[in-house]
Tab-separated table of C-alpha atoms in Angstrom:
chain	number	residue	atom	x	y	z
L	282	UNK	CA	-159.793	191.457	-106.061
L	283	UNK	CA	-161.713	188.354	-104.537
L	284	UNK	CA	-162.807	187.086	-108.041
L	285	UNK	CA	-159.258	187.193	-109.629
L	286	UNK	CA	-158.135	185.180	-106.322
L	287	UNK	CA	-161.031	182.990	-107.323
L	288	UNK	CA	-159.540	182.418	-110.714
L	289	UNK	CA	-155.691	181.519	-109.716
L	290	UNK	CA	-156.047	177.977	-108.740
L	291	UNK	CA	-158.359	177.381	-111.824
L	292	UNK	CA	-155.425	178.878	-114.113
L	293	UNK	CA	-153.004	177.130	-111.843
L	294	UNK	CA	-153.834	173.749	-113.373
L	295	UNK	CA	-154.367	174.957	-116.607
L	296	UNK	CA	-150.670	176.088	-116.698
L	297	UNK	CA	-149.955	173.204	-115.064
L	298	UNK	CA	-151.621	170.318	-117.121
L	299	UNK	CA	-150.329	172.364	-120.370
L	300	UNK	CA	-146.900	172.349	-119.440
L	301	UNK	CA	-147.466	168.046	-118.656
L	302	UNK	CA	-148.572	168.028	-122.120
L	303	UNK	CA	-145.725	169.458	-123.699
L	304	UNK	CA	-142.842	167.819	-122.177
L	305	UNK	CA	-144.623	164.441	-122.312
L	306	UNK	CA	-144.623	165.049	-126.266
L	307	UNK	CA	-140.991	166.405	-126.576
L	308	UNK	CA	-139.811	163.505	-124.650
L	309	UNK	CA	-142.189	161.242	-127.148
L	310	UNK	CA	-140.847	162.808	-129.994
L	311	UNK	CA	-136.735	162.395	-128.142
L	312	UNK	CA	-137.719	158.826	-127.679
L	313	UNK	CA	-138.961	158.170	-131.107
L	314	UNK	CA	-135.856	159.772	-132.815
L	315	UNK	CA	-133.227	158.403	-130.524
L	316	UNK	CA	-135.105	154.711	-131.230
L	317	UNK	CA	-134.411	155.882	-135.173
L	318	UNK	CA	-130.332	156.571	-134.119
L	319	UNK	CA	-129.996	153.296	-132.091
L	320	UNK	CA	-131.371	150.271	-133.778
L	321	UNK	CA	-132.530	147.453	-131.509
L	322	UNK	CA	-129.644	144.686	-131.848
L	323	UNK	CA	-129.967	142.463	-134.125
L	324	UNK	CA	-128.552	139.535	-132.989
L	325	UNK	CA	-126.865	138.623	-129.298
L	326	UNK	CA	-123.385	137.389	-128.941
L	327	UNK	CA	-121.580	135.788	-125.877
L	328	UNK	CA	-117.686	135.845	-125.610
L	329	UNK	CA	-116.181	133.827	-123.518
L	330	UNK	CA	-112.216	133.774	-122.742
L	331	UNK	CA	-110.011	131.231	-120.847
L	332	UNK	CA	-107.582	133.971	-119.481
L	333	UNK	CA	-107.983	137.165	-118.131
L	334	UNK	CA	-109.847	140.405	-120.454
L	335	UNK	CA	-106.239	142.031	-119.282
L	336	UNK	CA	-103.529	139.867	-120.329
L	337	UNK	CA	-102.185	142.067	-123.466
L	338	UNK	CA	-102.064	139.319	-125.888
L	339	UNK	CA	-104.498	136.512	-126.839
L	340	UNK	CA	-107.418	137.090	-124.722
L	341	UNK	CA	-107.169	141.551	-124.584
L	342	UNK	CA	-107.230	141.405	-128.132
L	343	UNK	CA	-110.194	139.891	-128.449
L	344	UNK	CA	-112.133	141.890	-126.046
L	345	UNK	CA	-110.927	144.691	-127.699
L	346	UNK	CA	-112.210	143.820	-131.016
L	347	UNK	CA	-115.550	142.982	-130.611
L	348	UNK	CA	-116.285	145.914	-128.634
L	349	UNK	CA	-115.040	147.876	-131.201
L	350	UNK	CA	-117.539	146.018	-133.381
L	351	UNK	CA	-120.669	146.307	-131.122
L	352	UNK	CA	-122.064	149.367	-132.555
L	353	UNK	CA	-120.588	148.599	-136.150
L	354	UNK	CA	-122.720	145.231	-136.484
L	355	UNK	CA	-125.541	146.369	-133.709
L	356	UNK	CA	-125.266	143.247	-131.514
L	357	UNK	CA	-125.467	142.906	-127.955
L	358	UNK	CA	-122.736	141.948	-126.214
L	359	UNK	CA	-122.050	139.564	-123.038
L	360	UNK	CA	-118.485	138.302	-121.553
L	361	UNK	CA	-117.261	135.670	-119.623
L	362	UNK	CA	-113.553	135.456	-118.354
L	363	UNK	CA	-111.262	133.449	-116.662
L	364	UNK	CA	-113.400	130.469	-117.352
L	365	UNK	CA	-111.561	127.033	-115.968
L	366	UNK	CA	-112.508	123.918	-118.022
L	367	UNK	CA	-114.897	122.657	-115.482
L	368	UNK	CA	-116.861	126.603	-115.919
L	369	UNK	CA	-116.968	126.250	-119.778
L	370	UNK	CA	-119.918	123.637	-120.579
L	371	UNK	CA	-122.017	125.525	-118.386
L	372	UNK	CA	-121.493	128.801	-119.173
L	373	UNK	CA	-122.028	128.270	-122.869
L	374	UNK	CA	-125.063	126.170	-122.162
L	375	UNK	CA	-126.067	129.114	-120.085
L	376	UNK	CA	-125.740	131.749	-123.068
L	377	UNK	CA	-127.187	129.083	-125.601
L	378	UNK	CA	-130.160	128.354	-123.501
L	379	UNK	CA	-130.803	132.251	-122.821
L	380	UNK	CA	-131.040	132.575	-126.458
L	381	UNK	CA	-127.724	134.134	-127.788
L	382	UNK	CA	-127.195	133.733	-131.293
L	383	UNK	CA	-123.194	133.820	-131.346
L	384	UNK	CA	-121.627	131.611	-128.922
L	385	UNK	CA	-118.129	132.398	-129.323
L	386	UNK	CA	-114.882	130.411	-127.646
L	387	UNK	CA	-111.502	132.566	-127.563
L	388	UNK	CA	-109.433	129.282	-127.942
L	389	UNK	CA	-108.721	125.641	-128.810
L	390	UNK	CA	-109.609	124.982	-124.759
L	391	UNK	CA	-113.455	125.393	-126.270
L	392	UNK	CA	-113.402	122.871	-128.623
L	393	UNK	CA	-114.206	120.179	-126.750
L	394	UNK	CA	-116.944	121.293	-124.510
L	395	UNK	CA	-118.614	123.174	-127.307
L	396	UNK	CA	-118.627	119.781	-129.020
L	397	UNK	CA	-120.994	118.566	-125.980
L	398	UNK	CA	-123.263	121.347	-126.019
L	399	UNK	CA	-123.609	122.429	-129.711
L	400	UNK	CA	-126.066	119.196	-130.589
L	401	UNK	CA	-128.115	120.890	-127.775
L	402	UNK	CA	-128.847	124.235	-128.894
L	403	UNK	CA	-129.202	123.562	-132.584
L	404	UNK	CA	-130.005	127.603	-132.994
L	405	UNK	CA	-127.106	129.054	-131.785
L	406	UNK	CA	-124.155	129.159	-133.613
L	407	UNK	CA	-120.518	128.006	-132.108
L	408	UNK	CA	-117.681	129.288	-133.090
L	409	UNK	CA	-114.474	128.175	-131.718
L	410	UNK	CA	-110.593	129.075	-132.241
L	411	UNK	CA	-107.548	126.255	-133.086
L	412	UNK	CA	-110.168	123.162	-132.682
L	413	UNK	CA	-112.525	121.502	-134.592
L	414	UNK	CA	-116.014	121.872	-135.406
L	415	UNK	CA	-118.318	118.786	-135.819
L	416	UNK	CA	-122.039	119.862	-135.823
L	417	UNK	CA	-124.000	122.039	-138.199
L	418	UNK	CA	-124.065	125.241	-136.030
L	419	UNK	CA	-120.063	124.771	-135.342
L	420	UNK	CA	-117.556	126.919	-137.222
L	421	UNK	CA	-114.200	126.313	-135.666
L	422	UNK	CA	-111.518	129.207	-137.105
L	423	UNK	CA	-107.687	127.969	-137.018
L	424	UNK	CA	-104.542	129.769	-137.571
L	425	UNK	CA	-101.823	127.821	-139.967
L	426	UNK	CA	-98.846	128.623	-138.144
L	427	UNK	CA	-95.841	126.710	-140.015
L	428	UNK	CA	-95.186	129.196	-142.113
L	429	UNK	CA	-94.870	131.640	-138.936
L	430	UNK	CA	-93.222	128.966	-137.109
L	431	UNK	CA	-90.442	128.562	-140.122
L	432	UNK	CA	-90.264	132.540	-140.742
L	433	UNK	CA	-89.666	132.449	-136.682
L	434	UNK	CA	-86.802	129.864	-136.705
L	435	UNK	CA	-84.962	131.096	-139.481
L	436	UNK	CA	-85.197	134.410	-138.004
L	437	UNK	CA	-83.834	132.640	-134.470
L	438	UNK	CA	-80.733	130.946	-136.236
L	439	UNK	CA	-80.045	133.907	-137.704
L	440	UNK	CA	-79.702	136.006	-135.038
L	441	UNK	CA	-78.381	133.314	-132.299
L	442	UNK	CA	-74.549	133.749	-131.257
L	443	UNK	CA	-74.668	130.623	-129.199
L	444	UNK	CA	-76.445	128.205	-132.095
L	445	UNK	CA	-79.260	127.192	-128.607
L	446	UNK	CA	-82.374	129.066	-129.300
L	447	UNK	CA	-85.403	128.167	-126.495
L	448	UNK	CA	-89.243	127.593	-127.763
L	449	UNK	CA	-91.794	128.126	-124.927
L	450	UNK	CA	-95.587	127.190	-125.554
L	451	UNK	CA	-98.585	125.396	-124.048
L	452	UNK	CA	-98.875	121.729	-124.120
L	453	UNK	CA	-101.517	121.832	-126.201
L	454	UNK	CA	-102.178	119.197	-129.661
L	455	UNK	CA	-102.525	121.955	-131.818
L	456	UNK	CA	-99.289	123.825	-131.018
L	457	UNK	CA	-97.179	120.461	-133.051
L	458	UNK	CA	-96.860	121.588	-136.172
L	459	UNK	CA	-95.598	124.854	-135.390
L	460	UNK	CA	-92.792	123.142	-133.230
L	461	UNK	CA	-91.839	121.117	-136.063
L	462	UNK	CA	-91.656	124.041	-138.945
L	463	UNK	CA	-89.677	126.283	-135.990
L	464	UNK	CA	-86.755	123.544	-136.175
L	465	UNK	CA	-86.894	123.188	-140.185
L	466	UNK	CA	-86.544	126.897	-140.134
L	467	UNK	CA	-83.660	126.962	-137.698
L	468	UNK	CA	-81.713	123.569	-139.142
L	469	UNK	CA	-82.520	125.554	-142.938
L	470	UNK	CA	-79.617	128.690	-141.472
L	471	UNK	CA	-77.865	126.067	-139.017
L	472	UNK	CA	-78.195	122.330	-139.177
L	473	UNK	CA	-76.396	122.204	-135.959
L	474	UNK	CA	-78.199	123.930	-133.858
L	475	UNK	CA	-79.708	123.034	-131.002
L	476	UNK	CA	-83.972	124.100	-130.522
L	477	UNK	CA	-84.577	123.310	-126.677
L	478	UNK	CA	-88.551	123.547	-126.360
L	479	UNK	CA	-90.156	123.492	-122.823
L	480	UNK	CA	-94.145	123.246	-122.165
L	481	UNK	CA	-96.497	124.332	-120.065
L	482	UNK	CA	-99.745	123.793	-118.640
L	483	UNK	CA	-101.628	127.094	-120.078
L	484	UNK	CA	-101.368	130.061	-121.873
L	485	UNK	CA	-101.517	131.159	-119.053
L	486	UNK	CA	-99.243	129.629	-116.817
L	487	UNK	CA	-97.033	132.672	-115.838
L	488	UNK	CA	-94.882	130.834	-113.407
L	489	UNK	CA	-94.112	127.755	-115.143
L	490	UNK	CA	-92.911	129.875	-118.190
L	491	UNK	CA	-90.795	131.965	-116.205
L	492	UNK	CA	-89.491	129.318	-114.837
L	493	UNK	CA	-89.055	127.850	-118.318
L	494	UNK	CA	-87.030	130.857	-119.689
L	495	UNK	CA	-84.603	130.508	-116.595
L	496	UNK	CA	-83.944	127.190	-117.194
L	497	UNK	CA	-83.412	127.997	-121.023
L	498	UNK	CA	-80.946	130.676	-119.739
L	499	UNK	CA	-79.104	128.727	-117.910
L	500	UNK	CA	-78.402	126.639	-121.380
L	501	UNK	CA	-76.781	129.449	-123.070
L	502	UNK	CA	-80.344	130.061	-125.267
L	503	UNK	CA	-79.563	133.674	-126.751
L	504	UNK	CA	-82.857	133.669	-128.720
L	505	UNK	CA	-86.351	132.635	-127.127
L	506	UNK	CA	-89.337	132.584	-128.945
L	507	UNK	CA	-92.580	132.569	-126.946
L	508	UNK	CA	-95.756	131.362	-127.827
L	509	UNK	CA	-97.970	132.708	-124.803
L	510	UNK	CA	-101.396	134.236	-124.014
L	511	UNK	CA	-99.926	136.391	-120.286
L	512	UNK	CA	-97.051	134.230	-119.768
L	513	UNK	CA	-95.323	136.176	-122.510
L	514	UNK	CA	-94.749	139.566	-120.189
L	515	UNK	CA	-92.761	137.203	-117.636
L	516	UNK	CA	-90.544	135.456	-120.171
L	517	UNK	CA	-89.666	138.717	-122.438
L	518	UNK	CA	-88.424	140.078	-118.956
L	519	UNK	CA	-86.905	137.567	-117.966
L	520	UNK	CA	-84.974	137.865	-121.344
L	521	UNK	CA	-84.241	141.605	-120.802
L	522	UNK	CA	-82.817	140.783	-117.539
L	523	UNK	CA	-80.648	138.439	-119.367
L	524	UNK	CA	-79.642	140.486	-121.902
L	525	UNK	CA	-80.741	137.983	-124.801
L	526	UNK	CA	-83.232	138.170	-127.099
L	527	UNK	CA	-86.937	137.223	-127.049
L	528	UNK	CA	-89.628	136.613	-130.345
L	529	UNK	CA	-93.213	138.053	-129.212
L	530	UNK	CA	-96.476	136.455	-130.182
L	531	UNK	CA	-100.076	137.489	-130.541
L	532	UNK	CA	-99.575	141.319	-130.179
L	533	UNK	CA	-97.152	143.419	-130.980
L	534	UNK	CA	-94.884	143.132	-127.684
L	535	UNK	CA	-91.730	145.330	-128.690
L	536	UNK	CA	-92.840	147.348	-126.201
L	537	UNK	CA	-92.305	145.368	-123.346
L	538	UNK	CA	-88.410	145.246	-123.810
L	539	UNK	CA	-87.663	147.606	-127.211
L	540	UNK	CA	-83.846	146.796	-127.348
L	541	UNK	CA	-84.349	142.838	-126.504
L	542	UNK	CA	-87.473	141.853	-128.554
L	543	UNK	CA	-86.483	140.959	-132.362
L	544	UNK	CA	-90.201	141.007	-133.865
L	545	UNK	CA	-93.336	139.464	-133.206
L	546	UNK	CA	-95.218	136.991	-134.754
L	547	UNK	CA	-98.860	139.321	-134.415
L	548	UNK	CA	-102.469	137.359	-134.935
L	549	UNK	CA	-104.880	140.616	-136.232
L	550	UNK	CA	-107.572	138.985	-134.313
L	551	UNK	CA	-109.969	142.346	-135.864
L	552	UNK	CA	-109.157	141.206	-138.391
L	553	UNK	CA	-110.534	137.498	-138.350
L	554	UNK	CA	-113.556	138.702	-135.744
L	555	UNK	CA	-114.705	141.511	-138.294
L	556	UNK	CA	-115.075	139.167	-141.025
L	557	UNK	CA	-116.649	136.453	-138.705
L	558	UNK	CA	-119.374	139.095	-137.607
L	559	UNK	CA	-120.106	140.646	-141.419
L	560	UNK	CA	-120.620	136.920	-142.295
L	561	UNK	CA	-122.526	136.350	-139.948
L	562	UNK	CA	-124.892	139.088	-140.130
L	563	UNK	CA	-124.839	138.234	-144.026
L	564	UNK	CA	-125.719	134.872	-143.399
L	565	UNK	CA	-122.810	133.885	-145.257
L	566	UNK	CA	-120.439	132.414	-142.164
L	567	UNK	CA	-119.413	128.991	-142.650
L	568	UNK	CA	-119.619	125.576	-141.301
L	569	UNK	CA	-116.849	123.650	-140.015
L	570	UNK	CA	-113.304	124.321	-140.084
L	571	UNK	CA	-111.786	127.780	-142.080
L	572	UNK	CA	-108.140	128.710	-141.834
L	573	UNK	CA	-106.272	131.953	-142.107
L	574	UNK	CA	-102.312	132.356	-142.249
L	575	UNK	CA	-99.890	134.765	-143.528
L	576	UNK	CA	-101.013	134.927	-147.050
L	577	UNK	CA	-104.487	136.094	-145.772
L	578	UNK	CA	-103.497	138.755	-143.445
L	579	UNK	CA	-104.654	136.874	-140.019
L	580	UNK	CA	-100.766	136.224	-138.869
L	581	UNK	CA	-98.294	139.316	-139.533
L	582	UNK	CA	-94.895	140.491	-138.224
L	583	UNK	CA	-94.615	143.123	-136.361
L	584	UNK	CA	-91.793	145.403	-137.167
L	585	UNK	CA	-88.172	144.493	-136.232
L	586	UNK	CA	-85.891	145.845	-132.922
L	587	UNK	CA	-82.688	147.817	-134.018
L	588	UNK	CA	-80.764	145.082	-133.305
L	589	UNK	CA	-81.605	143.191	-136.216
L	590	UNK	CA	-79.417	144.073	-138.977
L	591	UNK	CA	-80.599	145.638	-142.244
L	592	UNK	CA	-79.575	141.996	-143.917
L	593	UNK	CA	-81.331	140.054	-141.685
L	594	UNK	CA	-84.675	141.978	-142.108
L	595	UNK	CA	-84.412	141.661	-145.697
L	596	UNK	CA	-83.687	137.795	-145.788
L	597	UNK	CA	-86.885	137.620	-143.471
L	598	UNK	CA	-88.973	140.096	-145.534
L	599	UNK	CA	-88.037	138.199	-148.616
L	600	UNK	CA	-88.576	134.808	-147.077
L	601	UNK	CA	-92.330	136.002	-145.944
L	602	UNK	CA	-92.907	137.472	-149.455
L	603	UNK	CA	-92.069	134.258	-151.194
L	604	UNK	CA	-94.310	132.806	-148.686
L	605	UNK	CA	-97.021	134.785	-148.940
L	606	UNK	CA	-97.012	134.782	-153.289
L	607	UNK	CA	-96.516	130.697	-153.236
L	608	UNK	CA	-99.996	130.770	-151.336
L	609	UNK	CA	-101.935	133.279	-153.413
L	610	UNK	CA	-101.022	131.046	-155.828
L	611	UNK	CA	-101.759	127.349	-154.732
L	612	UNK	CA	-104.831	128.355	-152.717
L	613	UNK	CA	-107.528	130.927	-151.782
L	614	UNK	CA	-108.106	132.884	-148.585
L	615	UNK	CA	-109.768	131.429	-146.171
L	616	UNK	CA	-109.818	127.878	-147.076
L	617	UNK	CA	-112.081	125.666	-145.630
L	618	UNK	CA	-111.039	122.339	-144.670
C-alpha cells in the first residue's frame, strides 16, 4: 500500500505534463487554422469625417460602407469624427506618419489640408470627396450634380402651388453649379418662378438651416429642396410642420416625413467606396480628379411620396432617362478630369 502511495505523485505529473502537451498543440493547431480563416490585413485605411458617424446622411453613410467592406477587402480600419478644420492637418498627418496606406477625407472640407500634407507622406495615398487633387498620391472623387440639380428643379416647379420653391445648402464653392442647373430646371416648367436660396455655414449647421426653412416659410416656399449632411432632419420637419413639401439629399429620407418628402436626390456612397477600395487593392485607383453622376449610378432618386402624381413621376423618370442615355453616349463612366 506504501509503494503505490510512493508512485501517485510520480504519475501525478505524468498526467499532468501530458495533458500540458495536448492542449498546448490543439490550441497550436486552433491558432494556425484560424490565422488560415483571417488573413493579416493587407493594407490600413484611416477615415476621417467632418460631422458626426450618426447624422443619417453624408457622414453615416460612409461609416457604414466601409465597415461593410473591412472584411470584404481585409483592411484595417481607423476613424476620426467630428474633426473641425483646425483638427484635420493633424490628424491626417497623424495617420500618414503612422503608416496608413488609405488616407481618406469624407468631404470637399479635406481638400485643402490634404493638399498641405500629401507632398509629405509621398506613400500614402489621399483621397478626398468634391475637391481637388494636386499631388501624385491625391485622388480627389467629385459628384456632377447639375443634372440632379435640374432633375430637382423641374421636379420643384412642378409640384409648387405657390411658383416660390426654397434651396438650402452650405456655402461651400463647389455647391455653384448645382444652384445654377436647380433654377434652369425650375425656369424650364415656370419661367416665373421665384428660387429663394439661403446658405449656411456647414453641413452641419442644424440651427442656421432651421432657421433657414422658417424664413423660407414665411415666403410662401411650398417646395424646399435641401442639400444637407444633419441639417436635413431639422428642415424636412420643419416642412412637415408646415405642411409643404421637402426634396431629401444623400440618403433616402422619405422616412423622416413619408406624406411631405417628394423624393430624394440619394449619393450610393457603397457604391463609389467599393470601387475606390477594389482599385485600390488592384493597384488600379487613379490619380487626380474622377467624377461620377447619374449616368454612372453614384447619384440616384429615391422613390417618390404619394403625393406626386402618376404624371409627374413619369415626366421626371423620362427626364432622368434621357439624361442618363445622352451620357452613355457622349462619355464613359467615371471620367477623369
Amino acid at each position: 500500500m506504501n509503494r503505490q502511495l510512493q508512485w501517485f505523485p510520480f504519475l501525478f505529473v505524468v498526467v499532468v505534463v501530458v495533458l500540458l502537451v495536448s492542449i498546448t498543440w490543439r490550441f497550436s493547431s486552433n491558432m494556425s487554422q484560424l490565422n488560415k480563416i483571417t488573413p493579416h490585413p493587407q493594407f490600413r485605411v484611416a477615415l476621417l469625417l467632418e460631422g458626426p458617424s450618426f447624422d443619417q446622411g453624408w457622414n453615416s453613410s460612409a461609416l457604414e460602407s466601409i465597415s461593410r467592406l473591412r472584411d470584404r477587402f481585409s483592411f484595417e480600419l481607423q476613424i476620426a469624427d467630428q474633426l473641425s478644420a483646425a483638427k484635420i492637418t493633424e490628424t491626417a498627418s497623424q495617420y500618414a506618419a503612422q503608416g496608413y496606406d488609405l488616407v481618406i477625407g469624407h468631404g470637399v472640407a479635406f481638400s485643402e489640408p490634404f493638399y498641405h500634407v500629401a507632398p509629405y507622406y509621398p506613400k500614402t495615398r489621399f483621397i478626398t470627396f468634391n475637391g481637388k487633387a494636386t499631388y501624385p498620391n491625391q485622388t480627389n472623387i467629385g459628384y456632377d450634380m447639375k443634372d440632379s440639380g435640374y432633375l430637382m428643379g423641374k421636379l420643384s416647379a412642378l409640384m409648387s402651388k405657390t411658383h416660390q420653391v426654397g434651396y438650402i445648402v452650405a456655402n461651400k464653392p463647389n455647391e455653384a453649379i448645382q444652384i445654377e442647373w436647380f433654377k434652369r430646371g425650375v425656369a424650364s416648367i415656370k419661367p416665373l418662378a421665384t428660387v429663394h436660396v439661403k446658405t449656411v455655414g456647414s453641413y452641419n449647421d442644424d440651427a442656421a438651416a432651421l432657421k433657414a426653412a422658417q424664413d423660407l416659410i414665411a415666403h410662401r416656399v411650398d417646395v424646399i429642396y435641401t442639400l444637407g449632411d444633419s441639417f436635413n432632419l431639422p428642415v424636412i420637419t420643419a416642412a412637415q410642420k408646415a405642411n409643404i413639401y421637402a426634396i431629401g439629399y444623400i440618403a433616402d429620407q422619405r422616412y423622416i416625413a413619408p406624406n411631405n418628402v417628394l423624393t430624394c436626390i440619394m449619393q450610393d456612397v457603397n457604391m463609389v467606396y467599393t470601387l475606390i477600395l477594389q482599385q485600390y487593392a488592384n493597384g488600379t485607383l487613379p490619380q487626380g480628379n474622377v467624377e461620377f453622376g447619374l449616368a454612372e449610378g453614384a447619384n440616384r432618386l429615391s422613390s417618390f411620396g404619394p403625393m406626386v402624381p402618376p404624371a409627374v413621376q413619369q415626366e421626371i423618370n423620362h427626364e432622368l432617362q434621357q439624361i442618363v442615355e445622352k451620357k452613355h453616349v457622349t462619355s464613359g463612366s467615371g471620367r477623369k478630369s
